[in-house]
PDB file of C-alpha atoms in Angstrom:
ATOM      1  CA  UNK W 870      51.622 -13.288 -22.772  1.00 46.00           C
ATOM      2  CA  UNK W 871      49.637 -10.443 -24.535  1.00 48.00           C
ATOM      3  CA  UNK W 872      47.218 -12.707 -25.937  1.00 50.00           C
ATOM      4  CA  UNK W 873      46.269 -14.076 -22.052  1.00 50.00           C
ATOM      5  CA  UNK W 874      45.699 -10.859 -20.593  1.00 45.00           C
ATOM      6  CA  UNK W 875      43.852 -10.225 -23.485  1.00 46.00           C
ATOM      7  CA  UNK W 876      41.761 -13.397 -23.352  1.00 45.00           C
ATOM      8  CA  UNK W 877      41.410 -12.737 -19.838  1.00 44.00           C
ATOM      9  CA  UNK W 878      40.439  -9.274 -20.017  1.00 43.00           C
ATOM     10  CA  UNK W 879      37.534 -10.372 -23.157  1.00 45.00           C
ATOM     11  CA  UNK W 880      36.150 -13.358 -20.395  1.00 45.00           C
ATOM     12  CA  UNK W 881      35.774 -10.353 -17.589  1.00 45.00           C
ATOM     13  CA  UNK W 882      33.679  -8.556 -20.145  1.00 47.00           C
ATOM     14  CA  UNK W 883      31.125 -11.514 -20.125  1.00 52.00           C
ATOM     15  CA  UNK W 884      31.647 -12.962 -16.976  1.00 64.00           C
ATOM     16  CA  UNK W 885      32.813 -12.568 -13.466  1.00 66.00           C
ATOM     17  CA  UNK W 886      36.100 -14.181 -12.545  1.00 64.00           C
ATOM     18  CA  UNK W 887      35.863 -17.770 -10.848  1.00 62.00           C
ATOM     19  CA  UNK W 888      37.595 -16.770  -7.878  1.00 64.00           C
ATOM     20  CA  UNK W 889      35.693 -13.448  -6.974  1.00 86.00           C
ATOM     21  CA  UNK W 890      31.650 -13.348  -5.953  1.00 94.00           C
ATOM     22  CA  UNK W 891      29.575 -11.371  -8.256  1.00 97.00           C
ATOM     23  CA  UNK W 892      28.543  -7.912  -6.729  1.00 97.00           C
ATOM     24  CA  UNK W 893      24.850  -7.287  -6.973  1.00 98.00           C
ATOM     25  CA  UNK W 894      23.288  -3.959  -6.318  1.00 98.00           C
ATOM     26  CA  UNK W 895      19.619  -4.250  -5.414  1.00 98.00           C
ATOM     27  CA  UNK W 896      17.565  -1.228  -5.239  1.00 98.00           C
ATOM     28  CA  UNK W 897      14.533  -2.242  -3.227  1.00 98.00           C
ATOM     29  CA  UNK W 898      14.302  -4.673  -0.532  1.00 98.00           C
ATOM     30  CA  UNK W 899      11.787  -7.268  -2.257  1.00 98.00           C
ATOM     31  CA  UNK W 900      14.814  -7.831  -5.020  1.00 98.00           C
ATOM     32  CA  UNK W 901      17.381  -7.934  -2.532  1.00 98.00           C
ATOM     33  CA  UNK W 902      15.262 -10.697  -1.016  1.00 98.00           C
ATOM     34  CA  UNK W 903      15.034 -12.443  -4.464  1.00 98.00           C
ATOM     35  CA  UNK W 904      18.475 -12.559  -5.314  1.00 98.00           C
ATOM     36  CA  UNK W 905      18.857 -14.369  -1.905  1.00 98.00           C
ATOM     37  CA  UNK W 906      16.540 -16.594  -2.732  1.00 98.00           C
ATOM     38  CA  UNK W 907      18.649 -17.020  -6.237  1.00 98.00           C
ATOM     39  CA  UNK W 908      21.671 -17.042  -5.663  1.00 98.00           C
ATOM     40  CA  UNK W 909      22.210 -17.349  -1.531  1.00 97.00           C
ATOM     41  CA  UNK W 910      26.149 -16.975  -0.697  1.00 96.00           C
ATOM     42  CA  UNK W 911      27.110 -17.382  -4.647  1.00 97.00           C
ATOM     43  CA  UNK W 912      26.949 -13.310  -4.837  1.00 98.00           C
ATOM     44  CA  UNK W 913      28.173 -10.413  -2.655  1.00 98.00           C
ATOM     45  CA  UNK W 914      24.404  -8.535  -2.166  1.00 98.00           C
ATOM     46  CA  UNK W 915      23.985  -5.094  -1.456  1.00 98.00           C
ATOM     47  CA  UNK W 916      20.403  -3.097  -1.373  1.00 98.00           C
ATOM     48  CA  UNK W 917      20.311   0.741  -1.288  1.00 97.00           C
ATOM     49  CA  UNK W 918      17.127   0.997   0.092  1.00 98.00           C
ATOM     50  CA  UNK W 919      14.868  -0.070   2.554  1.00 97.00           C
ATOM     51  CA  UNK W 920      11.130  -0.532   3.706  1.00 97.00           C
ATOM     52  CA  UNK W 921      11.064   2.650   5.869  1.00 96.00           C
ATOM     53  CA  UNK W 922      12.293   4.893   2.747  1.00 96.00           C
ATOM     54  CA  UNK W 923       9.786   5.937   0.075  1.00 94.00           C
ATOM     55  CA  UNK W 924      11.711   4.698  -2.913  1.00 94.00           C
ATOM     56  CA  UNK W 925      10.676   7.482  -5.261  1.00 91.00           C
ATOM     57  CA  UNK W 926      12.080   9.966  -3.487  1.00 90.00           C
ATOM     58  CA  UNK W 927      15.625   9.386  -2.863  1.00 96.00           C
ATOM     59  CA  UNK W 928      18.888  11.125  -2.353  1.00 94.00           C
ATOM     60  CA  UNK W 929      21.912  10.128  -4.473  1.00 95.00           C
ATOM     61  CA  UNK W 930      24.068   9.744  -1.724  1.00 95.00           C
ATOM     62  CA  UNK W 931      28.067   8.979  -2.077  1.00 97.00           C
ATOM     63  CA  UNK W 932      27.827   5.656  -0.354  1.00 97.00           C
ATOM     64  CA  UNK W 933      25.604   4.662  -2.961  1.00 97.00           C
ATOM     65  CA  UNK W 934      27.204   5.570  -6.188  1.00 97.00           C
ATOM     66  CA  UNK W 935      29.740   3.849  -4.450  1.00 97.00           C
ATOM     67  CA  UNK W 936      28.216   0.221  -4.347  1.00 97.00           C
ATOM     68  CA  UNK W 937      27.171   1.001  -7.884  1.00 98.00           C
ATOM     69  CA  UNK W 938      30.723   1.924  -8.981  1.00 97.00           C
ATOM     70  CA  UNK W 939      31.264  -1.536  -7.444  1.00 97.00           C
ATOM     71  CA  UNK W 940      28.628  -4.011  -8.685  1.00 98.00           C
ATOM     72  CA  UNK W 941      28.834  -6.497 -11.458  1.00 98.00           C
ATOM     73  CA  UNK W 942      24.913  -6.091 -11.874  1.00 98.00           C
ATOM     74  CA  UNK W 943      22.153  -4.062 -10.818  1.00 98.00           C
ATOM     75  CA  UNK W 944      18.380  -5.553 -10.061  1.00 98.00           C
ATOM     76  CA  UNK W 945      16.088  -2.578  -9.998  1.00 98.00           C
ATOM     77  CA  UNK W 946      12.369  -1.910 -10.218  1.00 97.00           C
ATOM     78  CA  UNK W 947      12.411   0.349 -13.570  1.00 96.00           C
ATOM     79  CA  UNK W 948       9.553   1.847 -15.493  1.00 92.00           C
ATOM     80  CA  UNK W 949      11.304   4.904 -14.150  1.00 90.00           C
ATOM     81  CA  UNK W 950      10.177   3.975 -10.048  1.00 94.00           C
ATOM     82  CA  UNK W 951      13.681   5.276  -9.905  1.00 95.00           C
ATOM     83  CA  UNK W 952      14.025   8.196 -12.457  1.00 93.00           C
ATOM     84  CA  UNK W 953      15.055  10.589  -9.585  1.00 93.00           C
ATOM     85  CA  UNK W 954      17.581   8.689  -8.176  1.00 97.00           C
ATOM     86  CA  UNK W 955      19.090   5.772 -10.146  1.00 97.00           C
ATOM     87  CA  UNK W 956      20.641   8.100 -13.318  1.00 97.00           C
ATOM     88  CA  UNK W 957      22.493   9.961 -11.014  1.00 97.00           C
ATOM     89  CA  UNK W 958      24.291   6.902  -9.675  1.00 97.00           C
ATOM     90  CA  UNK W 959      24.762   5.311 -12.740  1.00 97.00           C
ATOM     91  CA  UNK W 960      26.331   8.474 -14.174  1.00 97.00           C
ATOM     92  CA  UNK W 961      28.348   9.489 -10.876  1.00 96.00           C
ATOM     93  CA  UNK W 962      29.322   6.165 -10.796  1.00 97.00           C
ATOM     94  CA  UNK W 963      30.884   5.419 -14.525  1.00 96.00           C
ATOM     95  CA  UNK W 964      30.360   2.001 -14.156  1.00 97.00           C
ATOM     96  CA  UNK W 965      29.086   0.804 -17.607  1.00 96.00           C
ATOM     97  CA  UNK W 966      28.821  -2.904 -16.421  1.00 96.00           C
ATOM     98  CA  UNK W 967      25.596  -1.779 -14.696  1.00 97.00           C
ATOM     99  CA  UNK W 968      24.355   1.376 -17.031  1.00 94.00           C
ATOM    100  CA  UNK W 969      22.995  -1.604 -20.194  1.00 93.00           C
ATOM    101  CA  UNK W 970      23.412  -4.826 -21.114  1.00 93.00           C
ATOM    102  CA  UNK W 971      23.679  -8.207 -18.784  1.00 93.00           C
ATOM    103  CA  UNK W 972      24.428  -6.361 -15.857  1.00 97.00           C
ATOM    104  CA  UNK W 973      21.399  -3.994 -16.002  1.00 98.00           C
ATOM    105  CA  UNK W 974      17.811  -5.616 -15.328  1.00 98.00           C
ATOM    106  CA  UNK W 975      14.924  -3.888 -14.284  1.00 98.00           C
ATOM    107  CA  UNK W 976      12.109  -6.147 -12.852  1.00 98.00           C
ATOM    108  CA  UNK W 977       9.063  -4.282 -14.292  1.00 97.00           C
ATOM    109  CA  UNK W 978      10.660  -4.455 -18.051  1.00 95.00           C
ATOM    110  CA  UNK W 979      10.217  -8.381 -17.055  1.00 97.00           C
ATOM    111  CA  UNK W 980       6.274  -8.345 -16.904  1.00 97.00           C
ATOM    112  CA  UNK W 981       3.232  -6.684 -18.062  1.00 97.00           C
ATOM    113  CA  UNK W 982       2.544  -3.514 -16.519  1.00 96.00           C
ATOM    114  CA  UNK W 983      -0.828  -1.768 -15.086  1.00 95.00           C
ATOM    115  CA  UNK W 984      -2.191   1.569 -15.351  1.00 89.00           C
ATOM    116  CA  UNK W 985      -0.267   2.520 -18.764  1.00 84.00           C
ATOM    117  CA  UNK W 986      -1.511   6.055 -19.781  1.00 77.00           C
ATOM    118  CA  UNK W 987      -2.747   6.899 -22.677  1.00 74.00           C
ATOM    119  CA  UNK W 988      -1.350  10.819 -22.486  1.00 69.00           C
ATOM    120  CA  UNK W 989       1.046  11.988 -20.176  1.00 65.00           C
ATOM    121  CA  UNK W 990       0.579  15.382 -18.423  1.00 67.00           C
ATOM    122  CA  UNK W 991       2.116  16.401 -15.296  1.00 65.00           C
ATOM    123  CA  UNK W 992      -1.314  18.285 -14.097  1.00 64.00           C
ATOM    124  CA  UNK W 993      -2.241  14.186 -13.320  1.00 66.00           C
ATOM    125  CA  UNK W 994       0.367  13.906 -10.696  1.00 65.00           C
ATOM    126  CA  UNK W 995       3.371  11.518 -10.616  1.00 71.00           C
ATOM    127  CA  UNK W 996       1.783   9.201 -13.541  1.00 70.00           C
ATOM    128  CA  UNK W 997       4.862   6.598 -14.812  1.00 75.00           C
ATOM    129  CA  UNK W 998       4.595   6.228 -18.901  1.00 77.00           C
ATOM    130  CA  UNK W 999       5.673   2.548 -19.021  1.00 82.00           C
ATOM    131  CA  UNK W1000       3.067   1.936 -16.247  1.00 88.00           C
ATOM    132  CA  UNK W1001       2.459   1.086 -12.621  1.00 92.00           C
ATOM    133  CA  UNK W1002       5.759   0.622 -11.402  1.00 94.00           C
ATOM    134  CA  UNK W1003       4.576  -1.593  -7.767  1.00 95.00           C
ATOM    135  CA  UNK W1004       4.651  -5.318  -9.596  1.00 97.00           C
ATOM    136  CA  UNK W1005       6.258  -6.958  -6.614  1.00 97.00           C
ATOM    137  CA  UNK W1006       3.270  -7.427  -4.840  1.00 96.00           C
ATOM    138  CA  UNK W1007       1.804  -9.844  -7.479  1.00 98.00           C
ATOM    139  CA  UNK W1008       3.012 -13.454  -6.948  1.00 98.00           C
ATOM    140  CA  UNK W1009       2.762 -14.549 -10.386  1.00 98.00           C
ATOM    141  CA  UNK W1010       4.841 -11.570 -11.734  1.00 98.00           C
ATOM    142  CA  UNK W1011       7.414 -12.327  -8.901  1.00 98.00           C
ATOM    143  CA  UNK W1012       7.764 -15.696 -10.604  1.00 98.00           C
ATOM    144  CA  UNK W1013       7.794 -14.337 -13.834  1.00 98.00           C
ATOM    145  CA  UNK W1014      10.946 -11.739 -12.767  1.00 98.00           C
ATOM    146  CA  UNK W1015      12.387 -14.892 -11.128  1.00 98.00           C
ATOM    147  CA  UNK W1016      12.830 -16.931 -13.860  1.00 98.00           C
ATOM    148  CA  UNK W1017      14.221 -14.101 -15.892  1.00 98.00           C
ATOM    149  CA  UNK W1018      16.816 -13.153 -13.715  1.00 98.00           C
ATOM    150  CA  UNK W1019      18.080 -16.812 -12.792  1.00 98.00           C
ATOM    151  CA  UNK W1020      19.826 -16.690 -16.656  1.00 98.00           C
ATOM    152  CA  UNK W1021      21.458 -13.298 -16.285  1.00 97.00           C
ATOM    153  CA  UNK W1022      23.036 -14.593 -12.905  1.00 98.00           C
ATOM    154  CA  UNK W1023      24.387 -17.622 -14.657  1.00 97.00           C
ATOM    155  CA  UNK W1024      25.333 -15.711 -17.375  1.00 96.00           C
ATOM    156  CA  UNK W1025      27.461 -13.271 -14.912  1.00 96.00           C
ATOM    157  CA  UNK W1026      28.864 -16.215 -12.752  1.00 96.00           C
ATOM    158  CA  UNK W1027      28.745 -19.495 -15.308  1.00 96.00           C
ATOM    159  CA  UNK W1028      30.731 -21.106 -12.807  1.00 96.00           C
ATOM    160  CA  UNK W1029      27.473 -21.507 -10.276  1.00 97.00           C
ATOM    161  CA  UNK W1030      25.150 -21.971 -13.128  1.00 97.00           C
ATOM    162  CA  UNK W1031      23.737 -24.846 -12.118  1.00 98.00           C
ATOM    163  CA  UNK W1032      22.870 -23.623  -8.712  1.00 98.00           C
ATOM    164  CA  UNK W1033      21.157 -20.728  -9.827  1.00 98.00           C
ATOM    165  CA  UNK W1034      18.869 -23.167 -11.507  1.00 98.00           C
ATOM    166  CA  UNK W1035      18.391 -25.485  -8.976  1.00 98.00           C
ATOM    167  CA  UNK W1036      17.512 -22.543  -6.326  1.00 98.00           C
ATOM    168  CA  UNK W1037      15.222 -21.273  -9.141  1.00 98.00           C
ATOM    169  CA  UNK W1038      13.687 -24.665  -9.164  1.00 98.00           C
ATOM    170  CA  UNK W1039      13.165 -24.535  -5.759  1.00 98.00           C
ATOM    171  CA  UNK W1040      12.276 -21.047  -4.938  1.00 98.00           C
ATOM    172  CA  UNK W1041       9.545 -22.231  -8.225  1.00 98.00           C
ATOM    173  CA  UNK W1042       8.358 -24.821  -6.189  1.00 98.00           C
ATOM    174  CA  UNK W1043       7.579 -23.574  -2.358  1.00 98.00           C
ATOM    175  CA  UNK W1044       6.266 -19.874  -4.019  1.00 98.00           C
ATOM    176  CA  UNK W1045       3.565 -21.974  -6.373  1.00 98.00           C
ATOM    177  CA  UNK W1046       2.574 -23.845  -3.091  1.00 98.00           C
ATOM    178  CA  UNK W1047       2.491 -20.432  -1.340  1.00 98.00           C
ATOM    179  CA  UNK W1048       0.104 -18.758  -3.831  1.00 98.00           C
ATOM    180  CA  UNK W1049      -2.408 -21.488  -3.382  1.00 98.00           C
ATOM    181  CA  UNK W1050      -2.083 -20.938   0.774  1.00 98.00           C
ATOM    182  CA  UNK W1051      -2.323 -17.873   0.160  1.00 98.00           C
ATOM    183  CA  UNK W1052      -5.070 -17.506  -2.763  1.00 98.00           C
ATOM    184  CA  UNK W1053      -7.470 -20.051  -0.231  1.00 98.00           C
ATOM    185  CA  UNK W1054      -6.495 -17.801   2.991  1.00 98.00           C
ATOM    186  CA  UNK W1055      -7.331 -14.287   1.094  1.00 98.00           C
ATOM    187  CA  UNK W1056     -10.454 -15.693  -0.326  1.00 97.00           C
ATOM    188  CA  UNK W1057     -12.487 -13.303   2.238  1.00 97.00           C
ATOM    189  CA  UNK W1058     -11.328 -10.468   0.509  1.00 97.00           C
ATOM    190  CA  UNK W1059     -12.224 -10.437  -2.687  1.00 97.00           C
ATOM    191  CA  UNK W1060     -14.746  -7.569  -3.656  1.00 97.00           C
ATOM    192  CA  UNK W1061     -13.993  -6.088  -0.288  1.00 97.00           C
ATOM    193  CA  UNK W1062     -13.615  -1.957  -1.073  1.00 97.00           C
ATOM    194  CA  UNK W1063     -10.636  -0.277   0.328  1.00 97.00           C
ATOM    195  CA  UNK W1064      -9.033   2.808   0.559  1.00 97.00           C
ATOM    196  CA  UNK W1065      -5.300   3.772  -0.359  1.00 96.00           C
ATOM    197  CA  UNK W1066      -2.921   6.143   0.315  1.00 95.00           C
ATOM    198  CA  UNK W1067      -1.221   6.056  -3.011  1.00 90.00           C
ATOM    199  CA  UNK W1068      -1.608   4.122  -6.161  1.00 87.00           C
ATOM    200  CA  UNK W1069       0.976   0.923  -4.484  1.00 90.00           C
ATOM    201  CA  UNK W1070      -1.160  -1.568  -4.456  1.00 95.00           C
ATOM    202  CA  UNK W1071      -2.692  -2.141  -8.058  1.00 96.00           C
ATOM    203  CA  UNK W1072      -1.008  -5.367  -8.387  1.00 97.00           C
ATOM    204  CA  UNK W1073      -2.114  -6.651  -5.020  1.00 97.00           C
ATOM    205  CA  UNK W1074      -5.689  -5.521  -5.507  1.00 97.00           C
ATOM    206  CA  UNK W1075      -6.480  -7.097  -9.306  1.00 97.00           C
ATOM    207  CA  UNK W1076      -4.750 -10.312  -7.886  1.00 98.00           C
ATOM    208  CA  UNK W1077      -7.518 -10.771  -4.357  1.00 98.00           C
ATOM    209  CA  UNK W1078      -9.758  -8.779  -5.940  1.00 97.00           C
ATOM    210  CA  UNK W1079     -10.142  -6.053  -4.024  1.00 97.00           C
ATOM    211  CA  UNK W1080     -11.677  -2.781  -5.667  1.00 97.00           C
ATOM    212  CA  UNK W1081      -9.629   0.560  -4.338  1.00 96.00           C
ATOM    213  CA  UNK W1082     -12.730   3.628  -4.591  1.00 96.00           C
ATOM    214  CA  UNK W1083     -10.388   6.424  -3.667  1.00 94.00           C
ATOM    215  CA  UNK W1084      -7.206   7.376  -2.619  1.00 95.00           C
ATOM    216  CA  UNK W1085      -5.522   9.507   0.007  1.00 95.00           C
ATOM    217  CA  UNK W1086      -3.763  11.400  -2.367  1.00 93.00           C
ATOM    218  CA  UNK W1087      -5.400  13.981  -4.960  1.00 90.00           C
ATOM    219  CA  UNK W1088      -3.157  12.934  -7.520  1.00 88.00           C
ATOM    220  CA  UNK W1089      -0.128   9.952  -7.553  1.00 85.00           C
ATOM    221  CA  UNK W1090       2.361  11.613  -5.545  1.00 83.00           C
ATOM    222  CA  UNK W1091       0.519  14.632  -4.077  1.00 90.00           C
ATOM    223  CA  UNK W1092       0.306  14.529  -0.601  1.00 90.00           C
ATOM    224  CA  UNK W1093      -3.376  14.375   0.941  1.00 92.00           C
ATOM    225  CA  UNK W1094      -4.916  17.980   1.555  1.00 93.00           C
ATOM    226  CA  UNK W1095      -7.470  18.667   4.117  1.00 92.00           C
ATOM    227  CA  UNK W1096      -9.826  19.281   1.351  1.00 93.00           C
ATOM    228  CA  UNK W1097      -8.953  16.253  -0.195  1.00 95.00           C
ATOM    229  CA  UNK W1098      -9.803  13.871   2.411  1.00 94.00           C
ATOM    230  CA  UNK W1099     -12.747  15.849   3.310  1.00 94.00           C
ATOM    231  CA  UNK W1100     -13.887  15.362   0.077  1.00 93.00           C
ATOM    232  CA  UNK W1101     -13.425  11.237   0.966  1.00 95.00           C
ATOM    233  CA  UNK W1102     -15.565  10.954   4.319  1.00 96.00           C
ATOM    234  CA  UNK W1103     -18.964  10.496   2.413  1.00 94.00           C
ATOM    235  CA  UNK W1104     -17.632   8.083  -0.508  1.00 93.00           C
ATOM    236  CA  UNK W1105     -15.730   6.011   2.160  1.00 95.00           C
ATOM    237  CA  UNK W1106     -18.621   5.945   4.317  1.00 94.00           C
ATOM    238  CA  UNK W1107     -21.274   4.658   1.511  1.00 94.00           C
ATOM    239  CA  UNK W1108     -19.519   2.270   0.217  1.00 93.00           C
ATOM    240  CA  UNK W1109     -18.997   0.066   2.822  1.00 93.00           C
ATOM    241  CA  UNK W1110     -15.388   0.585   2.978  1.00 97.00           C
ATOM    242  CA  UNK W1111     -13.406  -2.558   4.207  1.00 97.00           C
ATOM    243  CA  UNK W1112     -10.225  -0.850   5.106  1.00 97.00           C
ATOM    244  CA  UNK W1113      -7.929   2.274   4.533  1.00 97.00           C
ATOM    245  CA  UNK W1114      -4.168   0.989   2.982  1.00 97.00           C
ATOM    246  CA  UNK W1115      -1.508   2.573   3.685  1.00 96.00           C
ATOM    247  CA  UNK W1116       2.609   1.352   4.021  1.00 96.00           C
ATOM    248  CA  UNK W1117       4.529   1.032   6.482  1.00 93.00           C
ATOM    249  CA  UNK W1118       6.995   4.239   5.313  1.00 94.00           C
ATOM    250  CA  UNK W1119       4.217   6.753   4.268  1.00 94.00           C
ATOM    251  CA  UNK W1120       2.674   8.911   7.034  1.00 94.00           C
ATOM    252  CA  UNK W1121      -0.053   7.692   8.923  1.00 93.00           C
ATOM    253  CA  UNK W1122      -1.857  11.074   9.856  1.00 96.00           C
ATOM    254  CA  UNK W1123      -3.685  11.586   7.248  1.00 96.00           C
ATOM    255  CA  UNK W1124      -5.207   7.833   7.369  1.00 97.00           C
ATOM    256  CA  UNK W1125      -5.815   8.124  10.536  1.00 97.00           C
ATOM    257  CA  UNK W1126      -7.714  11.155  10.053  1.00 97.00           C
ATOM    258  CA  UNK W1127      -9.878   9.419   7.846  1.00 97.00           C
ATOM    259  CA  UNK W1128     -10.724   6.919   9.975  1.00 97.00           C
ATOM    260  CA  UNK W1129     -11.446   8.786  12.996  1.00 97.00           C
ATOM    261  CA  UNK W1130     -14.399   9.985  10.965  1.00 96.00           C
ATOM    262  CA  UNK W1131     -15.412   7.531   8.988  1.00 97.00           C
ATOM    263  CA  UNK W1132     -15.023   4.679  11.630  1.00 96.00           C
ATOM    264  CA  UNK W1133     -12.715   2.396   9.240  1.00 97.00           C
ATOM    265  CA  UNK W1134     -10.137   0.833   9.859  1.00 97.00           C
ATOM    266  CA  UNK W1135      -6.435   1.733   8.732  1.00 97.00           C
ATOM    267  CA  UNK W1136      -4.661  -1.194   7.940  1.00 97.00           C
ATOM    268  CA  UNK W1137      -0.893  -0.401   7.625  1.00 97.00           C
ATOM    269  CA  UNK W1138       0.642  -2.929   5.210  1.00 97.00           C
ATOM    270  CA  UNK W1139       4.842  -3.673   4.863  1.00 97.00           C
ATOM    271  CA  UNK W1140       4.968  -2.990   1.014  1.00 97.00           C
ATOM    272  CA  UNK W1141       8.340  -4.635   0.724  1.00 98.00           C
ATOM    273  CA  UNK W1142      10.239  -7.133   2.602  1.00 98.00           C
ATOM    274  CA  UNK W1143      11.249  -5.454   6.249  1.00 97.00           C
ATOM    275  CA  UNK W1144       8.229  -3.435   6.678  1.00 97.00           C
ATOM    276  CA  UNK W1145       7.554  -5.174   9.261  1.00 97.00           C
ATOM    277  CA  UNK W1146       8.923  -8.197  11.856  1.00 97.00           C
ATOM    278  CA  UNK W1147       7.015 -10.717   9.839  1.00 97.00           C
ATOM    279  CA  UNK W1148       7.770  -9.717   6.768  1.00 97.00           C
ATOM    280  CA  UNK W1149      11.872 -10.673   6.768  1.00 97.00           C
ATOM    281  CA  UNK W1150      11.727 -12.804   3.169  1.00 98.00           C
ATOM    282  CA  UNK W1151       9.336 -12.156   0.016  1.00 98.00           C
ATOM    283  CA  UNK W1152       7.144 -15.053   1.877  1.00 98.00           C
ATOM    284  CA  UNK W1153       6.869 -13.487   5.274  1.00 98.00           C
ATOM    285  CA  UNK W1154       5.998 -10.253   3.104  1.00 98.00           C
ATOM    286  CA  UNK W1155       2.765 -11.950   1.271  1.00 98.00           C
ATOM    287  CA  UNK W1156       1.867 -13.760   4.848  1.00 98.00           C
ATOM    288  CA  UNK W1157       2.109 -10.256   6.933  1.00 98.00           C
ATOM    289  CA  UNK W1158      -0.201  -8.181   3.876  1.00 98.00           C
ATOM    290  CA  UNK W1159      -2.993 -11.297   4.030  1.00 98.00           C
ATOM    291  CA  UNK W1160      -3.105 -11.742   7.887  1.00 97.00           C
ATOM    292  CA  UNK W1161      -3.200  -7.909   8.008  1.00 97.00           C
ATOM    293  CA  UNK W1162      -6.160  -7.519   5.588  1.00 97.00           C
ATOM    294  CA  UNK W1163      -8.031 -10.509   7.055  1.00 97.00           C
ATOM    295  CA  UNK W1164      -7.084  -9.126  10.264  1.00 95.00           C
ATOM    296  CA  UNK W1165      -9.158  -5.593   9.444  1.00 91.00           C
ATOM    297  CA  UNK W1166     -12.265  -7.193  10.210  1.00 75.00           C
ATOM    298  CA  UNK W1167     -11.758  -8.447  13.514  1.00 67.00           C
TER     299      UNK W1167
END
């Protein structure tokens, strides 16, 4: 009898039980909506966060550390998106399932980053030393993450290994036909010069090929000052500025006062899947940001 429950307790180490659905934490939205698209009804999902919430700036709340004290496996950003937050839960929470190993996987560690410093200095603002932290608005990273989180899922729950892959195939399929809709559709953007509020869309902007030429905020993660954006009117206005970006859970004020004297356009974009009523799946999220930028020049 000892040397069952101690079999038993050495499978739990590796794997979830058969009879009990993995718990995932997600800590954004646009990995929530992956893992649905991975793993449907195999896993119980929960995601901490949502499009209305500016993910760098959250509060370790008890319900959360709670759903962390619960989950098999965490799917986070990284690169330290969450270095104000996502310690404190795995700490409070004492669940080492989640803290390394299979049951810890950070999309960002999955792909190249952008924008890696060369020095890091706090005088230059909220600057993340592993790089841009914003990869999920780059399709082919998205694919990348994809197919490296499929094997950690079947590695948790090797019981529905075979569906992970087959919804992997599948999500592989329909998201390669959707970059080429999208890639022809977004063609009218490329070298078009925008505006942003804060350094979230590098990923979006190498892969249509639009060229940011300043940003709302002084520094990542200062909030715009009058003197700032003052400072912005004549550059925005010379360059031919297609559109000022901003998401749909940062404040629109100061955009908006930058348009109101420049005469362009703010385009407010969902970010993440729910930041807006289109964007309800990591497809509606690419469809809403395209027809919104096309739709700046109407």
């Amino acid at each position: 009898m000892k040397r069952q429950i101690a079999l038993f307790l050495m499978l739990g180490l590796a794997a979830v039980p058969a009879f009990a659905k993995p718990k995932i934490f997600a800590c954004e939205p646009e990995w929530g909506a992956l893992v649905t698209e991975l793993a449907g009804d195999k896993v119980d999902l929960s995601v901490g966060t949502n499009a209305l919430q500016d993910v760098h700036q959250i509060e370790a709340k008890p319900s959360l550390i709670a759903k962390v004290r619960q989950a098999d496996m965490i799917v986070c950003t990284g690169s330290e998106l969450e270095v104000g937050w996502l310690p404190q839960l795995l700490k409070q929470s004492g669940n080492s399932r989640v803290s390394s190993g299979n049951g810890y996987f950070m999309a960002s560690e999955q792909v190249p980053t952008l924008e890696r410093p060369t020095a890091l200095d706090r005088a230059n603002g909220d600057i993340h030393p592993r790089g841009n932290p914003h990869v999920q608005l780059d399709p082919y990273r998205v694919l990348k993450i994809a197919k490296a989180l499929e094997p950690r899922l079947a590695t948790l729950d090797p019981a529905n290994a075979a569906t992970y892959q087959q919804r992997l195939n599948d999500f592989t399929t329909r998201w390669q036909a959707a970059i080429k809709r999208w890639e022809a559709k977004a063609a009218p953007l490329k070298g078009k010069k925008i505006v942003v509020h804060h350094i979230s869309w590098v990923y979006l902007n190498t892969w249509l090929g639009l060229q940011q030429i300043g940003a709302l905020e002084p520094k990542p993660g200062v909030p715009p000052t009058s003197g700032h954006l003052s400072s912005l009117i004549a550059t925005t206005k010379s360059a031919g500025t297609y559109a000022i970006i901003t998401a749909a859970y940062q404040d629109s004020k100061p955009a908006n006062w930058l348009s109101e004297r420049t005469g362009v356009p703010v385009v407010v974009l969902p970010y993440t899947v729910g930041g807006d009523a289109q964007s309800k799946d990591l497809f509606g999220l690419y469809d809403s940001t395209i027809d919104k930028l096309l739709g700046a020049a109407k």
